[in-house]
Amino acid sequence: IYKWYRSGLNRWHGPGSTPDFQDIIEDRCYNYTQRIRPDSRSRNCQEIKQAFMSAFISKDPCKATKEDYRRLIDLADPTVPCNKRVLWSKTKELAREYAKLRGLVTLEDTLLGFLADRLHWCGEPGSPDLNTWSCPDWEKDCRTNYRSVFWEVLSERFAESACGTVQVVLDGSLENAFNEMSIFGRVEAPNLKPMVTLQAWLVHDPGKPPRDSCSGSSITKLKSILSERNVRFICRDNLSRDEFLGRF
Ligand code: APR
């Protein structure tokens, strides 16, 4: 019984594929290309959906490669301005709110980021269906799962094609506002182009004291990653949410 369980659809430790994944992708694609960014109206949503599905359907959910997403990325390469980008780590909602107020963009404002935001997906070898019971967890099962690799590929491209000043919103209530193992730490910071300026904001949660600062050890680590790449760095800490969003 144990063996059956471990080899079945239930064996992974992460949430299963989001129900109606395909329909959600299709709906979001039409919404984005026709309503949210009509300048991307020429994108073919059927083709994009097919490319997304064929990236992972029938495949071992722990053997994702960047190559699997190549076709999808080629069909939906981002067209957002390179000098208006906002990165984040543990602060997605706040970063999105900030970006919206300032006319800036996060990865979730690009077509592929918008399509996949908050969704889960994985397949099963030999099956045409998504596994809606469970999908591999980054820590407990495998790092090369399709969801993680997707966000890594997208994030890498988003960071390496950024120009001018790039903002990053970090959670100042954490002991380490900068985490080297996060996507921002592993993938985005190390792929910024020389001459870019990274502006970091350390924002603490309402009702929580600031724990990390611009002079703390985690930010010092970030500084050293950036200085090796000739990326300029500006940091502001001790900001409450309201100060950060500009409502005093
Ligand atoms: N929706 C759901 N999950 C996401 C999304 C999203 N829009 N973006 C990223 N993820 C996944 C990734 O697997 C990521 O590791 O959720 C995790 C978010 O973890 P955090 O520790 O909060 O942040 P971090 O790992 O630093 O990733 C966020 O990566 O996707 C980029 O531009 C984005 O700067 C941002 C950073």
PDB file of C-alpha atoms and ligand atoms in Angstrom:
ATOM      1  CA  ILE A   1       0.000   0.000   0.000  1.00  0.00           C
ATOM      2  CA  TYR A   2       2.861   2.362   0.855  1.00  0.00           C
ATOM      3  CA  LYS A   3       4.488   1.647  -2.482  1.00  0.00           C
ATOM      4  CA  TRP A   4       1.244   2.301  -4.337  1.00  0.00           C
ATOM      5  CA  TYR A   5       0.803   5.564  -2.478  1.00  0.00           C
ATOM      6  CA  ARG A   6       4.303   6.776  -3.167  1.00  0.00           C
ATOM      7  CA  SER A   7       4.044   5.992  -6.853  1.00  0.00           C
ATOM      8  CA  GLY A   8       0.591   7.541  -7.222  1.00  0.00           C
ATOM      9  CA  LEU A   9      -0.659  10.998  -8.014  1.00  0.00           C
ATOM     10  CA  ASN A  10      -0.565  11.894  -4.346  1.00  0.00           C
ATOM     11  CA  ARG A  11       3.132  11.444  -3.781  1.00  0.00           C
ATOM     12  CA  TRP A  12       4.315  15.095  -3.949  1.00  0.00           C
ATOM     13  CA  HIS A  13       4.349  17.521  -1.062  1.00  0.00           C
ATOM     14  CA  GLY A  14       3.170  20.667  -2.844  1.00  0.00           C
ATOM     15  CA  PRO A  15      -0.357  21.713  -3.866  1.00  0.00           C
ATOM     16  CA  GLY A  16      -1.732  20.003  -6.960  1.00  0.00           C
ATOM     17  CA  SER A  17      -2.412  21.753 -10.251  1.00  0.00           C
ATOM     18  CA  THR A  18      -4.981  24.530 -10.018  1.00  0.00           C
ATOM     19  CA  PRO A  19      -8.383  23.210 -11.181  1.00  0.00           C
ATOM     20  CA  ASP A  20      -9.270  24.448 -14.691  1.00  0.00           C
ATOM     21  CA  PHE A  21      -5.666  25.507 -15.301  1.00  0.00           C
ATOM     22  CA  GLN A  22      -6.092  25.565 -19.095  1.00  0.00           C
ATOM     23  CA  ASP A  23      -9.266  27.646 -19.001  1.00  0.00           C
ATOM     24  CA  ILE A  24      -7.688  30.121 -16.578  1.00  0.00           C
ATOM     25  CA  ILE A  25      -4.652  30.531 -18.832  1.00  0.00           C
ATOM     26  CA  GLU A  26      -6.885  31.089 -21.828  1.00  0.00           C
ATOM     27  CA  ASP A  27      -9.193  33.571 -20.039  1.00  0.00           C
ATOM     28  CA  ARG A  28      -6.274  35.515 -18.617  1.00  0.00           C
ATOM     29  CA  CYS A  29      -4.562  35.593 -21.988  1.00  0.00           C
ATOM     30  CA  TYR A  30      -7.593  37.142 -23.703  1.00  0.00           C
ATOM     31  CA  ASN A  31      -8.081  39.542 -20.820  1.00  0.00           C
ATOM     32  CA  TYR A  32      -4.448  40.664 -20.964  1.00  0.00           C
ATOM     33  CA  THR A  33      -4.004  40.908 -24.715  1.00  0.00           C
ATOM     34  CA  GLN A  34      -7.352  42.539 -25.457  1.00  0.00           C
ATOM     35  CA  ARG A  35      -8.156  44.589 -22.383  1.00  0.00           C
ATOM     36  CA  ILE A  36      -5.145  45.170 -20.157  1.00  0.00           C
ATOM     37  CA  ARG A  37      -2.512  45.709 -22.827  1.00  0.00           C
ATOM     38  CA  PRO A  38      -4.242  46.100 -26.176  1.00  0.00           C
ATOM     39  CA  ASP A  39      -0.834  46.780 -27.761  1.00  0.00           C
ATOM     40  CA  SER A  40      -0.247  43.024 -27.415  1.00  0.00           C
ATOM     41  CA  ARG A  41      -3.462  42.174 -29.294  1.00  0.00           C
ATOM     42  CA  SER A  42      -1.578  40.361 -32.035  1.00  0.00           C
ATOM     43  CA  ARG A  43      -0.535  37.576 -29.633  1.00  0.00           C
ATOM     44  CA  ASN A  44      -2.119  34.228 -30.381  1.00  0.00           C
ATOM     45  CA  CYS A  45      -3.662  32.970 -27.131  1.00  0.00           C
ATOM     46  CA  GLN A  46      -4.455  29.516 -28.459  1.00  0.00           C
ATOM     47  CA  GLU A  47      -0.883  29.046 -29.520  1.00  0.00           C
ATOM     48  CA  ILE A  48       0.404  30.396 -26.193  1.00  0.00           C
ATOM     49  CA  LYS A  49      -1.852  28.048 -24.229  1.00  0.00           C
ATOM     50  CA  GLN A  50      -0.740  25.076 -26.329  1.00  0.00           C
ATOM     51  CA  ALA A  51       2.907  25.971 -25.848  1.00  0.00           C
ATOM     52  CA  PHE A  52       2.396  26.271 -22.086  1.00  0.00           C
ATOM     53  CA  MET A  53       0.682  22.877 -21.872  1.00  0.00           C
ATOM     54  CA  SER A  54       3.180  21.045 -24.048  1.00  0.00           C
ATOM     55  CA  ALA A  55       6.057  22.386 -21.920  1.00  0.00           C
ATOM     56  CA  PHE A  56       5.109  20.021 -19.056  1.00  0.00           C
ATOM     57  CA  ILE A  57       2.284  17.634 -20.015  1.00  0.00           C
ATOM     58  CA  SER A  58       3.266  13.921 -19.952  1.00  0.00           C
ATOM     59  CA  LYS A  59       6.669  14.763 -18.513  1.00  0.00           C
ATOM     60  CA  ASP A  60       8.408  13.825 -15.282  1.00  0.00           C
ATOM     61  CA  PRO A  61       7.382  16.733 -12.998  1.00  0.00           C
ATOM     62  CA  CYS A  62      10.855  16.823 -11.450  1.00  0.00           C
ATOM     63  CA  LYS A  63      12.754  17.116 -14.700  1.00  0.00           C
ATOM     64  CA  ALA A  64      11.901  20.596 -15.889  1.00  0.00           C
ATOM     65  CA  THR A  65      14.516  22.438 -17.922  1.00  0.00           C
ATOM     66  CA  LYS A  66      14.660  26.000 -19.218  1.00  0.00           C
ATOM     67  CA  GLU A  67      14.580  24.483 -22.681  1.00  0.00           C
ATOM     68  CA  ASP A  68      11.066  23.113 -22.019  1.00  0.00           C
ATOM     69  CA  TYR A  69       9.777  26.693 -21.821  1.00  0.00           C
ATOM     70  CA  ARG A  70      11.721  28.027 -24.807  1.00  0.00           C
ATOM     71  CA  ARG A  71       8.818  27.969 -27.244  1.00  0.00           C
ATOM     72  CA  LEU A  72       6.420  29.562 -24.754  1.00  0.00           C
ATOM     73  CA  ILE A  73       8.871  32.346 -23.983  1.00  0.00           C
ATOM     74  CA  ASP A  74       9.499  33.008 -27.649  1.00  0.00           C
ATOM     75  CA  LEU A  75       5.763  33.378 -28.260  1.00  0.00           C
ATOM     76  CA  ALA A  76       5.218  35.749 -25.367  1.00  0.00           C
ATOM     77  CA  ASP A  77       8.378  37.736 -24.831  1.00  0.00           C
ATOM     78  CA  PRO A  78       7.729  40.707 -22.530  1.00  0.00           C
ATOM     79  CA  THR A  79       7.308  44.164 -23.978  1.00  0.00           C
ATOM     80  CA  VAL A  80       7.264  46.144 -20.727  1.00  0.00           C
ATOM     81  CA  PRO A  81       9.687  49.095 -20.478  1.00  0.00           C
ATOM     82  CA  CYS A  82      13.176  48.141 -19.293  1.00  0.00           C
ATOM     83  CA  ASN A  83      13.561  51.136 -16.979  1.00  0.00           C
ATOM     84  CA  LYS A  84      10.379  50.728 -14.920  1.00  0.00           C
ATOM     85  CA  ARG A  85      10.876  47.365 -13.265  1.00  0.00           C
ATOM     86  CA  VAL A  86      10.127  46.427  -9.686  1.00  0.00           C
ATOM     87  CA  LEU A  87      11.476  43.230  -8.114  1.00  0.00           C
ATOM     88  CA  TRP A  88      10.395  41.801  -4.786  1.00  0.00           C
ATOM     89  CA  SER A  89      11.061  39.054  -2.279  1.00  0.00           C
ATOM     90  CA  LYS A  90       8.352  38.048   0.217  1.00  0.00           C
ATOM     91  CA  THR A  91       6.508  41.255  -0.617  1.00  0.00           C
ATOM     92  CA  LYS A  92       4.534  40.562  -3.772  1.00  0.00           C
ATOM     93  CA  GLU A  93       1.317  42.364  -2.867  1.00  0.00           C
ATOM     94  CA  LEU A  94       3.093  45.453  -1.546  1.00  0.00           C
ATOM     95  CA  ALA A  95       5.405  45.598  -4.562  1.00  0.00           C
ATOM     96  CA  ARG A  96       2.459  45.340  -6.912  1.00  0.00           C
ATOM     97  CA  GLU A  97       0.620  48.111  -5.110  1.00  0.00           C
ATOM     98  CA  TYR A  98       3.722  50.327  -5.221  1.00  0.00           C
ATOM     99  CA  ALA A  99       4.280  49.596  -8.915  1.00  0.00           C
ATOM    100  CA  LYS A 100       0.698  50.453  -9.731  1.00  0.00           C
ATOM    101  CA  LEU A 101       0.827  53.767  -7.859  1.00  0.00           C
ATOM    102  CA  ARG A 102       4.070  54.782  -9.566  1.00  0.00           C
ATOM    103  CA  GLY A 103       3.389  53.536 -13.081  1.00  0.00           C
ATOM    104  CA  LEU A 104       6.037  50.829 -12.740  1.00  0.00           C
ATOM    105  CA  VAL A 105       5.807  47.100 -13.532  1.00  0.00           C
ATOM    106  CA  THR A 106       6.439  43.802 -11.757  1.00  0.00           C
ATOM    107  CA  LEU A 107       6.910  40.468 -13.478  1.00  0.00           C
ATOM    108  CA  GLU A 108       3.191  39.807 -12.975  1.00  0.00           C
ATOM    109  CA  ASP A 109       2.468  42.744 -15.309  1.00  0.00           C
ATOM    110  CA  THR A 110       4.114  40.915 -18.219  1.00  0.00           C
ATOM    111  CA  LEU A 111       1.973  38.484 -20.211  1.00  0.00           C
ATOM    112  CA  LEU A 112       3.534  35.257 -18.909  1.00  0.00           C
ATOM    113  CA  GLY A 113       3.781  36.505 -15.324  1.00  0.00           C
ATOM    114  CA  PHE A 114       0.135  37.540 -15.504  1.00  0.00           C
ATOM    115  CA  LEU A 115      -0.944  34.174 -16.933  1.00  0.00           C
ATOM    116  CA  ALA A 116       0.724  32.085 -14.247  1.00  0.00           C
ATOM    117  CA  ASP A 117       0.328  34.309 -11.181  1.00  0.00           C
ATOM    118  CA  ARG A 118      -0.751  32.204  -8.149  1.00  0.00           C
ATOM    119  CA  LEU A 119      -1.299  29.057 -10.248  1.00  0.00           C
ATOM    120  CA  HIS A 120       0.152  25.581  -9.757  1.00  0.00           C
ATOM    121  CA  TRP A 121       0.735  23.047 -12.495  1.00  0.00           C
ATOM    122  CA  CYS A 122       2.427  19.718 -13.144  1.00  0.00           C
ATOM    123  CA  GLY A 123       1.862  16.672 -15.277  1.00  0.00           C
ATOM    124  CA  GLU A 124       2.525  12.978 -15.023  1.00  0.00           C
ATOM    125  CA  PRO A 125       4.618  10.796 -17.335  1.00  0.00           C
ATOM    126  CA  GLY A 126       2.412   8.826 -19.712  1.00  0.00           C
ATOM    127  CA  SER A 127      -0.691  10.868 -18.946  1.00  0.00           C
ATOM    128  CA  PRO A 128      -2.303  13.670 -20.976  1.00  0.00           C
ATOM    129  CA  ASP A 129      -3.728  15.234 -17.797  1.00  0.00           C
ATOM    130  CA  LEU A 130      -2.533  17.642 -15.130  1.00  0.00           C
ATOM    131  CA  ASN A 131      -1.979  16.164 -11.679  1.00  0.00           C
ATOM    132  CA  THR A 132      -4.544  17.959  -9.545  1.00  0.00           C
ATOM    133  CA  TRP A 133      -3.660  15.969  -6.408  1.00  0.00           C
ATOM    134  CA  SER A 134      -0.121  17.117  -5.764  1.00  0.00           C
ATOM    135  CA  CYS A 135       2.899  18.710  -7.426  1.00  0.00           C
ATOM    136  CA  PRO A 136       6.559  18.642  -6.370  1.00  0.00           C
ATOM    137  CA  ASP A 137       7.603  21.032  -3.624  1.00  0.00           C
ATOM    138  CA  TRP A 138      10.874  22.957  -4.110  1.00  0.00           C
ATOM    139  CA  GLU A 139      12.307  21.902  -0.748  1.00  0.00           C
ATOM    140  CA  LYS A 140      10.714  18.540  -0.079  1.00  0.00           C
ATOM    141  CA  ASP A 141      10.664  17.012  -3.563  1.00  0.00           C
ATOM    142  CA  CYS A 142      12.805  18.657  -6.218  1.00  0.00           C
ATOM    143  CA  ARG A 143      14.036  22.073  -7.239  1.00  0.00           C
ATOM    144  CA  THR A 144      13.710  21.357 -10.925  1.00  0.00           C
ATOM    145  CA  ASN A 145       9.919  21.262 -10.851  1.00  0.00           C
ATOM    146  CA  TYR A 146       7.979  22.973 -13.639  1.00  0.00           C
ATOM    147  CA  ARG A 147       6.623  25.825 -11.558  1.00  0.00           C
ATOM    148  CA  SER A 148       9.964  26.810 -10.035  1.00  0.00           C
ATOM    149  CA  VAL A 149      11.831  26.556 -13.332  1.00  0.00           C
ATOM    150  CA  PHE A 150       9.144  28.672 -14.989  1.00  0.00           C
ATOM    151  CA  TRP A 151       9.542  31.519 -12.470  1.00  0.00           C
ATOM    152  CA  GLU A 152      13.310  31.201 -12.666  1.00  0.00           C
ATOM    153  CA  VAL A 153      13.441  31.507 -16.455  1.00  0.00           C
ATOM    154  CA  LEU A 154      11.007  34.408 -16.447  1.00  0.00           C
ATOM    155  CA  SER A 155      12.761  36.166 -13.582  1.00  0.00           C
ATOM    156  CA  GLU A 156      16.176  35.759 -15.172  1.00  0.00           C
ATOM    157  CA  ARG A 157      15.013  37.351 -18.390  1.00  0.00           C
ATOM    158  CA  PHE A 158      13.146  40.106 -16.547  1.00  0.00           C
ATOM    159  CA  ALA A 159      16.262  41.038 -14.571  1.00  0.00           C
ATOM    160  CA  GLU A 160      18.860  40.719 -17.308  1.00  0.00           C
ATOM    161  CA  SER A 161      16.884  42.919 -19.690  1.00  0.00           C
ATOM    162  CA  ALA A 162      16.269  45.653 -17.079  1.00  0.00           C
ATOM    163  CA  CYS A 163      17.900  49.072 -17.535  1.00  0.00           C
ATOM    164  CA  GLY A 164      18.213  52.340 -15.653  1.00  0.00           C
ATOM    165  CA  THR A 165      16.997  52.164 -12.074  1.00  0.00           C
ATOM    166  CA  VAL A 166      15.498  48.887 -10.886  1.00  0.00           C
ATOM    167  CA  GLN A 167      13.596  48.854  -7.593  1.00  0.00           C
ATOM    168  CA  VAL A 168      13.406  45.965  -5.171  1.00  0.00           C
ATOM    169  CA  VAL A 169      10.934  45.792  -2.307  1.00  0.00           C
ATOM    170  CA  LEU A 170      12.194  43.736   0.638  1.00  0.00           C
ATOM    171  CA  ASP A 171      10.567  42.758   3.917  1.00  0.00           C
ATOM    172  CA  GLY A 172      12.368  44.659   6.683  1.00  0.00           C
ATOM    173  CA  SER A 173      10.493  42.710   9.379  1.00  0.00           C
ATOM    174  CA  LEU A 174      12.518  39.608   8.549  1.00  0.00           C
ATOM    175  CA  GLU A 175      15.829  38.835  10.173  1.00  0.00           C
ATOM    176  CA  ASN A 176      17.323  38.600   6.677  1.00  0.00           C
ATOM    177  CA  ALA A 177      15.552  40.928   4.279  1.00  0.00           C
ATOM    178  CA  PHE A 178      17.869  39.640   1.557  1.00  0.00           C
ATOM    179  CA  ASN A 179      17.814  35.867   1.142  1.00  0.00           C
ATOM    180  CA  GLU A 180      20.454  34.386  -1.141  1.00  0.00           C
ATOM    181  CA  MET A 181      18.281  31.332  -1.793  1.00  0.00           C
ATOM    182  CA  SER A 182      15.255  33.304  -3.014  1.00  0.00           C
ATOM    183  CA  ILE A 183      14.625  33.926  -6.704  1.00  0.00           C
ATOM    184  CA  PHE A 184      15.587  37.537  -6.196  1.00  0.00           C
ATOM    185  CA  GLY A 185      18.831  36.446  -4.519  1.00  0.00           C
ATOM    186  CA  ARG A 186      19.761  33.506  -6.759  1.00  0.00           C
ATOM    187  CA  VAL A 187      18.420  34.606 -10.097  1.00  0.00           C
ATOM    188  CA  GLU A 188      17.622  38.300 -10.322  1.00  0.00           C
ATOM    189  CA  ALA A 189      20.341  40.177  -8.416  1.00  0.00           C
ATOM    190  CA  PRO A 190      23.157  38.149 -10.059  1.00  0.00           C
ATOM    191  CA  ASN A 191      21.732  38.856 -13.527  1.00  0.00           C
ATOM    192  CA  LEU A 192      21.390  42.626 -13.412  1.00  0.00           C
ATOM    193  CA  LYS A 193      23.430  44.365 -16.086  1.00  0.00           C
ATOM    194  CA  PRO A 194      26.433  46.507 -15.217  1.00  0.00           C
ATOM    195  CA  MET A 195      25.515  50.196 -14.970  1.00  0.00           C
ATOM    196  CA  VAL A 196      22.037  49.423 -13.658  1.00  0.00           C
ATOM    197  CA  THR A 197      21.174  51.073 -10.346  1.00  0.00           C
ATOM    198  CA  LEU A 198      19.351  48.898  -7.843  1.00  0.00           C
ATOM    199  CA  GLN A 199      17.219  50.826  -5.369  1.00  0.00           C
ATOM    200  CA  ALA A 200      16.251  48.656  -2.391  1.00  0.00           C
ATOM    201  CA  TRP A 201      13.401  49.508  -0.027  1.00  0.00           C
ATOM    202  CA  LEU A 202      13.221  47.733   3.326  1.00  0.00           C
ATOM    203  CA  VAL A 203       9.617  47.970   4.420  1.00  0.00           C
ATOM    204  CA  HIS A 204       8.360  46.526   7.706  1.00  0.00           C
ATOM    205  CA  ASP A 205       4.920  45.060   8.250  1.00  0.00           C
ATOM    206  CA  PRO A 206       2.321  47.150  10.073  1.00  0.00           C
ATOM    207  CA  GLY A 207       2.549  46.394  13.778  1.00  0.00           C
ATOM    208  CA  LYS A 208       5.965  44.763  13.469  1.00  0.00           C
ATOM    209  CA  PRO A 209       9.299  46.399  14.296  1.00  0.00           C
ATOM    210  CA  PRO A 210      12.026  46.637  11.666  1.00  0.00           C
ATOM    211  CA  ARG A 211      14.509  43.793  12.173  1.00  0.00           C
ATOM    212  CA  ASP A 212      16.901  44.131   9.266  1.00  0.00           C
ATOM    213  CA  SER A 213      18.513  47.316   7.945  1.00  0.00           C
ATOM    214  CA  CYS A 214      20.628  48.586   5.070  1.00  0.00           C
ATOM    215  CA  SER A 215      23.737  48.039   7.183  1.00  0.00           C
ATOM    216  CA  GLY A 216      22.796  44.513   8.314  1.00  0.00           C
ATOM    217  CA  SER A 217      24.637  41.413   7.166  1.00  0.00           C
ATOM    218  CA  SER A 218      22.053  40.267   4.609  1.00  0.00           C
ATOM    219  CA  ILE A 219      22.110  43.584   2.733  1.00  0.00           C
ATOM    220  CA  THR A 220      25.898  43.631   2.959  1.00  0.00           C
ATOM    221  CA  LYS A 221      25.858  40.307   1.124  1.00  0.00           C
ATOM    222  CA  LEU A 222      23.588  41.786  -1.544  1.00  0.00           C
ATOM    223  CA  LYS A 223      25.954  44.748  -1.902  1.00  0.00           C
ATOM    224  CA  SER A 224      28.885  42.447  -2.529  1.00  0.00           C
ATOM    225  CA  ILE A 225      27.005  40.474  -5.209  1.00  0.00           C
ATOM    226  CA  LEU A 226      26.151  43.747  -6.937  1.00  0.00           C
ATOM    227  CA  SER A 227      29.544  45.395  -6.678  1.00  0.00           C
ATOM    228  CA  GLU A 228      31.131  42.412  -8.424  1.00  0.00           C
ATOM    229  CA  ARG A 229      28.825  43.162 -11.326  1.00  0.00           C
ATOM    230  CA  ASN A 230      29.280  46.920 -11.267  1.00  0.00           C
ATOM    231  CA  VAL A 231      25.672  47.483 -10.323  1.00  0.00           C
ATOM    232  CA  ARG A 232      25.148  50.661  -8.288  1.00  0.00           C
ATOM    233  CA  PHE A 233      23.215  50.251  -5.078  1.00  0.00           C
ATOM    234  CA  ILE A 234      20.980  52.591  -3.095  1.00  0.00           C
ATOM    235  CA  CYS A 235      19.170  51.409   0.021  1.00  0.00           C
ATOM    236  CA  ARG A 236      16.473  52.875   2.269  1.00  0.00           C
ATOM    237  CA  ASP A 237      15.365  51.172   5.443  1.00  0.00           C
ATOM    238  CA  ASN A 238      13.077  51.652   8.402  1.00  0.00           C
ATOM    239  CA  LEU A 239      10.074  52.397   6.217  1.00  0.00           C
ATOM    240  CA  SER A 240       6.543  51.649   7.296  1.00  0.00           C
ATOM    241  CA  ARG A 241       4.133  50.535   4.622  1.00  0.00           C
ATOM    242  CA  ASP A 242       2.432  53.941   4.554  1.00  0.00           C
ATOM    243  CA  GLU A 243       5.699  55.847   4.321  1.00  0.00           C
ATOM    244  CA  PHE A 244       6.775  53.613   1.490  1.00  0.00           C
ATOM    245  CA  LEU A 245       3.565  54.010  -0.451  1.00  0.00           C
ATOM    246  CA  GLY A 246       3.750  57.747   0.123  1.00  0.00           C
ATOM    247  CA  ARG A 247       0.719  58.175   2.352  1.00  0.00           C
ATOM    248  CA  PHE A 248       1.849  59.768   5.585  1.00  0.00           C
TER     249      PHE A 248
HETATM  250  N1  APR B   1       2.858  33.760  -8.308  1.00  0.00           N
HETATM  251  C1  APR B   1       3.139  32.634  -7.649  1.00  0.00           C
HETATM  252  N2  APR B   1       4.361  32.252  -7.326  1.00  0.00           N
HETATM  253  C2  APR B   1       5.360  33.017  -7.705  1.00  0.00           C
HETATM  254  C3  APR B   1       5.176  34.205  -8.394  1.00  0.00           C
HETATM  255  C4  APR B   1       3.858  34.565  -8.691  1.00  0.00           C
HETATM  256  N3  APR B   1       3.536  35.682  -9.345  1.00  0.00           N
HETATM  257  N4  APR B   1       6.364  34.758  -8.620  1.00  0.00           N
HETATM  258  C5  APR B   1       7.242  33.929  -8.087  1.00  0.00           C
HETATM  259  N5  APR B   1       6.652  32.881  -7.549  1.00  0.00           N
HETATM  260  C6  APR B   1       7.171  31.727  -6.855  1.00  0.00           C
HETATM  261  C7  APR B   1       8.595  31.456  -7.044  1.00  0.00           C
HETATM  262  O1  APR B   1       8.789  30.043  -7.056  1.00  0.00           O
HETATM  263  C8  APR B   1       9.256  32.101  -5.831  1.00  0.00           C
HETATM  264  O2  APR B   1      10.315  31.343  -5.324  1.00  0.00           O
HETATM  265  O3  APR B   1       6.951  31.975  -5.475  1.00  0.00           O
HETATM  266  C9  APR B   1       8.165  32.180  -4.816  1.00  0.00           C
HETATM  267  C10 APR B   1       8.121  33.545  -4.161  1.00  0.00           C
HETATM  268  O4  APR B   1       9.063  33.517  -3.149  1.00  0.00           O
HETATM  269  P1  APR B   1       9.606  34.784  -2.393  1.00  0.00           P
HETATM  270  O5  APR B   1      10.604  34.251  -1.444  1.00  0.00           O
HETATM  271  O6  APR B   1       8.475  35.616  -1.883  1.00  0.00           O
HETATM  272  O7  APR B   1      10.340  35.690  -3.469  1.00  0.00           O
HETATM  273  P2  APR B   1      11.517  35.317  -4.431  1.00  0.00           P
HETATM  274  O8  APR B   1      11.888  33.881  -4.395  1.00  0.00           O
HETATM  275  O9  APR B   1      12.619  36.312  -4.221  1.00  0.00           O
HETATM  276  O10 APR B   1      10.871  35.578  -5.872  1.00  0.00           O
HETATM  277  C11 APR B   1      10.298  36.799  -6.191  1.00  0.00           C
HETATM  278  O11 APR B   1      11.189  36.608  -8.391  1.00  0.00           O
HETATM  279  O12 APR B   1       9.497  36.061  -9.803  1.00  0.00           O
HETATM  280  C12 APR B   1      10.441  37.021  -9.489  1.00  0.00           C
HETATM  281  O13 APR B   1      10.214  39.294 -10.177  1.00  0.00           O
HETATM  282  C13 APR B   1       9.824  38.354  -9.177  1.00  0.00           C
HETATM  283  O14 APR B   1      11.308  39.782  -7.937  1.00  0.00           O
HETATM  284  C14 APR B   1      10.371  38.725  -7.835  1.00  0.00           C
HETATM  285  C15 APR B   1      11.058  37.493  -7.294  1.00  0.00           C
END
